[in-house]
Every structure is written in structure tokens, then in C-alpha cells.
């Protein structure tokens, strides 16, 4: 139980374009989902907390207009990186809370 | 906010020996302490967790101890196997469905 999926697993996009990453809880409902970013050989840094049906809460220093988060249902949250730049290249990981946090497999974003 | 320190950053042990990873936290309001195992290119996997009303928890070869007075908790892996090689992260939060603050990670290598 407690399986979280992410799609896509990896994506390459051109600078200035937008990319959407989906996070799904497959066998449970998650009122709360979290989005993290992880740079190579570093720890996970929380970007935002997403609650179903309400606006996401962003951590200090994370641009909410650049990283758009939508939690439209109890099993789906999306992260859209708008106007991506090479410095946005990273490993993006979501987690869902039933209440312990279970993580998705991650999405590697490369911006060229 | 919460600050979690983790030691050591790298650890190599002979197969069959035990491995211990230690974490300290700063916020006395933290009550939930999970441990995650992350393999290369994958999302973190919850391996064990402990709440503040318990001093020790064990699951087969893995155990976690918590000293709430001293604000530190430890992961113990006994009878290590090659498949235990990975990066391990400790984390802390007020509860399971609130944001996690991660330690910096420990790269564990099991030497056959």
C-alpha cells in the first residue's frame, strides 16, 4: 500500500518553456501533498505544501508564480515550472501524506 | 524553524557488521522522526519511523532509538547486506502530515 507515482520520470525542455509534473497517490487519498527539490548529492528541500481544494503554501524563497501547484483532487497534485531556466534543472519529488509521507519516484528535469 | 543535523556523511561497513547513523534536531515541538532510504535516481523510501511517545522501535534488522530530552535519534542496521548500500536521510516534523525537515544524508556502503 501507500504507492505514489510521478509522471514523467524525466523531461528535457528548452529554456523559456513550461513543464508540468504530475503526482498521484494510487491506493489512498491524500489531503496533503508536498513538493521537494533535490540537487545532486544534496538533501531534499521542501518547496511547497499542497492541500486539496486550497492554495499551496510555499516555503521562503520559492517563487509561487514560477512553480505553480494545483491539488485538484485527493489523488492528484501537479507542479508546473513556468518559463524554465537551466538553473531549474533538478530532481523534483512529491510526497503524499496518509499521514506518514510516502514519496514518488521523482522527476528529473533538464532545461537546455 | 527546525534544524536537523546528521552524522556521519559517509559510512562504510563490512557485510554482516552493524551500521549506526545519528541525528540531532533543534525544535522541541517535533514529535515525528522518520528514516528514509534513497537509491540512486529514485525517490526516498520510508524504512522506519518513531513518534515521541516511544523510545525505541524495531523492524527486523532495522531499529530506531529516540532520546527526546537530548533531542537526538539514531538508526541502527544489523547484519548489513550489500542491498543496504544507499543514502539514508533522517527527518523531523511536528506530525506525520506536516512538513519534514531533512538531515543532510549518510551515504552507506556495505563492503562484501
Short mmCIF file of C-alpha atoms in Angstrom, two decimals:
data_model
loop_
_atom_site.label_atom_id
_atom_site.label_comp_id
_atom_site.label_asym_id
_atom_site.label_seq_id
_atom_site.Cartn_x
_atom_site.Cartn_y
_atom_site.Cartn_z
CA UNK A 1 0.00 0.00 0.00
CA UNK A 2 0.84 3.73 0.02
CA UNK A 3 2.12 3.95 -3.53
CA UNK A 4 2.84 7.33 -5.08
CA UNK A 5 3.54 7.77 -8.77
CA UNK A 6 5.02 10.65 -10.74
CA UNK A 7 4.87 11.46 -14.41
CA UNK A 8 7.02 11.97 -16.32
CA UNK A 9 10.06 10.28 -14.79
CA UNK A 10 12.33 12.55 -16.79
CA UNK A 11 11.82 15.51 -19.09
CA UNK A 12 14.01 17.77 -21.17
CA UNK A 13 12.68 21.18 -22.15
CA UNK A 14 14.00 24.32 -23.75
CA UNK A 15 14.67 27.46 -21.76
CA UNK A 16 11.58 29.66 -21.57
CA UNK A 17 9.04 26.86 -21.90
CA UNK A 18 6.82 25.39 -19.21
CA UNK A 19 6.64 21.82 -17.98
CA UNK A 20 4.03 20.06 -15.86
CA UNK A 21 4.78 17.22 -13.43
CA UNK A 22 2.00 15.04 -12.05
CA UNK A 23 1.95 13.33 -8.67
CA UNK A 24 -0.66 10.68 -7.94
CA UNK A 25 -1.49 8.65 -4.85
CA UNK A 26 -2.53 5.29 -6.30
CA UNK A 27 -4.09 3.41 -3.41
CA UNK A 28 -5.05 6.06 -0.89
CA UNK A 29 -6.46 9.54 -0.67
CA UNK A 30 -4.09 12.33 0.26
CA UNK A 31 -5.43 15.57 1.62
CA UNK A 32 -1.87 16.86 1.81
CA UNK A 33 0.90 16.53 -0.74
CA UNK A 34 4.37 18.01 -0.64
CA UNK A 35 6.79 19.01 -3.38
CA UNK A 36 10.54 18.79 -2.86
CA UNK A 37 13.55 19.62 -4.96
CA UNK A 38 16.84 17.78 -4.71
CA UNK A 39 20.12 18.83 -6.29
CA UNK A 40 22.85 16.24 -6.93
CA UNK A 41 24.35 14.81 -3.74
CA UNK A 42 22.23 17.11 -1.60
CA UNK A 43 19.30 16.67 0.72
CA UNK A 44 15.64 17.25 -0.07
CA UNK A 45 14.40 20.82 0.21
CA UNK A 46 10.69 21.42 0.66
CA UNK A 47 9.26 23.75 -1.95
CA UNK A 48 5.59 23.82 -1.02
CA UNK A 49 2.77 22.11 0.82
CA UNK A 50 -0.35 21.40 -1.17
CA UNK A 51 -3.78 20.83 0.36
CA UNK A 52 -6.67 19.54 -1.70
CA UNK A 53 -9.00 22.33 -2.72
CA UNK A 54 -6.92 25.18 -1.36
CA UNK A 55 -3.92 27.26 -2.35
CA UNK A 56 -0.48 25.82 -1.81
CA UNK A 57 1.80 27.12 0.92
CA UNK A 58 5.24 27.95 -0.41
CA UNK A 59 8.50 27.89 1.53
CA UNK A 60 10.51 31.05 1.87
CA UNK A 61 12.49 31.78 -1.26
CA UNK A 62 10.32 29.67 -3.60
CA UNK A 63 8.63 31.75 -6.31
CA UNK A 64 4.96 30.85 -6.33
CA UNK A 65 4.44 32.42 -9.75
CA UNK A 66 7.18 30.26 -11.20
CA UNK A 67 6.27 26.98 -9.55
CA UNK A 68 2.52 26.62 -9.90
CA UNK A 69 0.96 23.92 -7.76
CA UNK A 70 -2.55 22.59 -8.15
CA UNK A 71 -4.14 19.95 -5.90
CA UNK A 72 -7.44 19.45 -7.65
CA UNK A 73 -8.37 16.07 -6.17
CA UNK A 74 -7.48 13.80 -3.28
CA UNK A 75 -5.24 11.72 -5.53
CA UNK A 76 -3.60 14.25 -7.85
CA UNK A 77 -1.31 17.22 -7.43
CA UNK A 78 0.56 18.94 -10.25
CA UNK A 79 3.65 21.13 -10.30
CA UNK A 80 4.15 23.39 -13.30
CA UNK A 81 7.53 25.00 -13.78
CA UNK A 82 6.86 28.12 -15.84
CA UNK A 83 9.42 29.87 -18.04
CA UNK A 84 12.01 27.29 -17.11
CA UNK A 85 15.68 28.21 -16.99
CA UNK A 86 18.77 25.98 -16.79
CA UNK A 87 19.06 26.67 -13.05
CA UNK A 88 15.66 24.98 -12.61
CA UNK A 89 17.22 21.70 -13.69
CA UNK A 90 16.85 19.39 -10.72
CA UNK A 91 15.20 16.26 -9.34
CA UNK A 92 11.63 17.06 -8.28
CA UNK A 93 9.97 14.69 -5.84
CA UNK A 94 6.47 14.70 -4.43
CA UNK A 95 5.16 13.02 -1.32
CA UNK A 96 1.66 12.26 -0.13
CA UNK A 97 0.53 12.02 3.44
CA UNK A 98 -1.81 9.37 4.69
CA UNK A 99 -0.47 10.72 7.23
CA UNK A 100 3.10 9.34 7.04
CA UNK A 101 4.80 10.76 3.98
CA UNK A 102 5.36 8.38 1.11
CA UNK A 103 7.43 9.63 -1.78
CA UNK A 104 7.07 9.30 -5.51
CA UNK A 105 9.94 8.08 -7.70
CA UNK A 106 10.92 11.60 -8.71
CA UNK A 107 11.08 13.55 -11.97
CA UNK A 108 14.39 14.64 -13.40
CA UNK A 109 14.03 17.96 -15.20
CA UNK A 110 16.74 19.18 -17.55
CA UNK A 111 16.37 22.64 -19.05
CA UNK A 112 18.56 23.33 -22.08
CA UNK B 1 12.47 26.72 12.37
CA UNK B 2 13.61 23.14 12.76
CA UNK B 3 17.23 22.20 12.04
CA UNK B 4 18.33 18.58 11.68
CA UNK B 5 21.98 17.54 11.73
CA UNK B 6 23.07 14.10 10.56
CA UNK B 7 26.33 12.21 11.05
CA UNK B 8 28.35 10.69 9.54
CA UNK B 9 28.08 11.89 5.95
CA UNK B 10 29.66 8.66 4.69
CA UNK B 11 29.90 5.26 6.34
CA UNK B 12 31.50 2.06 5.11
CA UNK B 13 30.98 -1.22 6.96
CA UNK B 14 31.83 -4.81 6.27
CA UNK B 15 28.94 -7.01 5.25
CA UNK B 16 27.41 -8.58 8.33
CA UNK B 17 28.51 -5.79 10.66
CA UNK B 18 26.22 -3.14 12.14
CA UNK B 19 25.78 0.45 10.99
CA UNK B 20 24.64 3.38 13.12
CA UNK B 21 23.59 6.80 11.86
CA UNK B 22 22.83 9.63 14.26
CA UNK B 23 20.69 12.76 14.00
CA UNK B 24 20.00 15.69 16.26
CA UNK B 25 17.14 18.16 15.99
CA UNK B 26 16.54 21.60 17.43
CA UNK B 27 12.78 22.07 17.79
CA UNK B 28 11.37 20.53 20.96
CA UNK B 29 7.91 20.62 19.34
CA UNK B 30 8.95 17.92 16.83
CA UNK B 31 7.23 14.63 17.55
CA UNK B 32 7.68 12.51 14.43
CA UNK B 33 11.01 11.15 13.21
CA UNK B 34 11.11 9.06 10.03
CA UNK B 35 14.08 7.50 8.27
CA UNK B 36 14.27 7.21 4.51
CA UNK B 37 16.47 5.14 2.22
CA UNK B 38 17.22 6.61 -1.20
CA UNK B 39 18.81 4.65 -4.01
CA UNK B 40 20.41 6.41 -6.95
CA UNK B 41 17.87 8.08 -9.21
CA UNK B 42 14.89 7.07 -7.08
CA UNK B 43 12.61 8.70 -4.56
CA UNK B 44 13.13 8.20 -0.81
CA UNK B 45 11.61 5.07 0.70
CA UNK B 46 10.25 5.17 4.24
CA UNK B 47 12.01 2.39 6.16
CA UNK B 48 11.05 3.11 9.76
CA UNK B 49 9.64 5.93 11.86
CA UNK B 50 9.21 6.74 15.51
CA UNK B 51 7.00 9.09 17.44
CA UNK B 52 7.94 10.97 20.59
CA UNK B 53 5.91 8.77 22.94
CA UNK B 54 8.17 5.80 22.14
CA UNK B 55 11.88 5.41 22.94
CA UNK B 56 12.70 2.57 20.57
CA UNK B 57 11.18 0.78 17.62
CA UNK B 58 12.43 -2.25 15.77
CA UNK B 59 11.56 -3.86 12.44
CA UNK B 60 13.63 -6.95 11.66
CA UNK B 61 17.23 -5.73 11.09
CA UNK B 62 16.37 -2.06 11.47
CA UNK B 63 15.83 -0.19 14.73
CA UNK B 64 15.45 3.45 15.69
CA UNK B 65 16.04 4.96 19.11
CA UNK B 66 14.88 8.35 20.31
CA UNK B 67 16.14 10.47 23.21
CA UNK B 68 13.72 13.36 23.36
CA UNK B 69 15.49 15.00 26.29
CA UNK B 70 18.74 15.19 24.37
CA UNK B 71 16.95 15.79 21.06
CA UNK B 72 18.66 13.03 19.17
CA UNK B 73 17.64 9.86 17.40
CA UNK B 74 19.58 7.08 15.72
CA UNK B 75 19.15 4.42 13.05
CA UNK B 76 20.67 1.01 13.68
CA UNK B 77 21.04 -1.58 10.92
CA UNK B 78 22.26 -5.00 11.99
CA UNK B 79 23.63 -7.84 9.86
CA UNK B 80 24.19 -5.48 6.96
CA UNK B 81 23.83 -6.74 3.41
CA UNK B 82 25.04 -5.32 0.07
CA UNK B 83 21.49 -4.19 -0.75
CA UNK B 84 21.60 -1.90 2.27
CA UNK B 85 24.03 0.33 0.35
CA UNK B 86 22.20 3.63 -0.29
CA UNK B 87 21.83 7.16 1.04
CA UNK B 88 19.89 7.37 4.29
CA UNK B 89 18.08 10.51 5.44
CA UNK B 90 16.63 11.28 8.83
CA UNK B 91 13.86 13.82 9.17
CA UNK B 92 11.75 15.54 11.80
CA UNK B 93 8.34 17.14 11.92
CA UNK B 94 5.58 18.01 14.37
CA UNK B 95 3.44 15.22 12.96
CA UNK B 96 3.44 12.84 10.03
CA UNK B 97 1.34 15.05 7.79
CA UNK B 98 3.28 18.24 8.39
CA UNK B 99 6.36 19.37 6.57
CA UNK B 100 9.52 17.36 7.11
CA UNK B 101 12.93 18.86 7.75
CA UNK B 102 15.60 16.52 6.43
CA UNK B 103 19.12 15.82 7.59
CA UNK B 104 21.97 16.10 5.12
CA UNK B 105 22.10 12.36 4.40
CA UNK B 106 24.52 9.49 5.02
CA UNK B 107 25.98 7.50 2.16
CA UNK B 108 26.22 3.94 3.47
CA UNK B 109 28.43 1.49 1.62
CA UNK B 110 28.44 -2.19 2.53
CA UNK B 111 31.72 -3.87 1.68
CA UNK B 112 31.24 -7.50 0.59
#
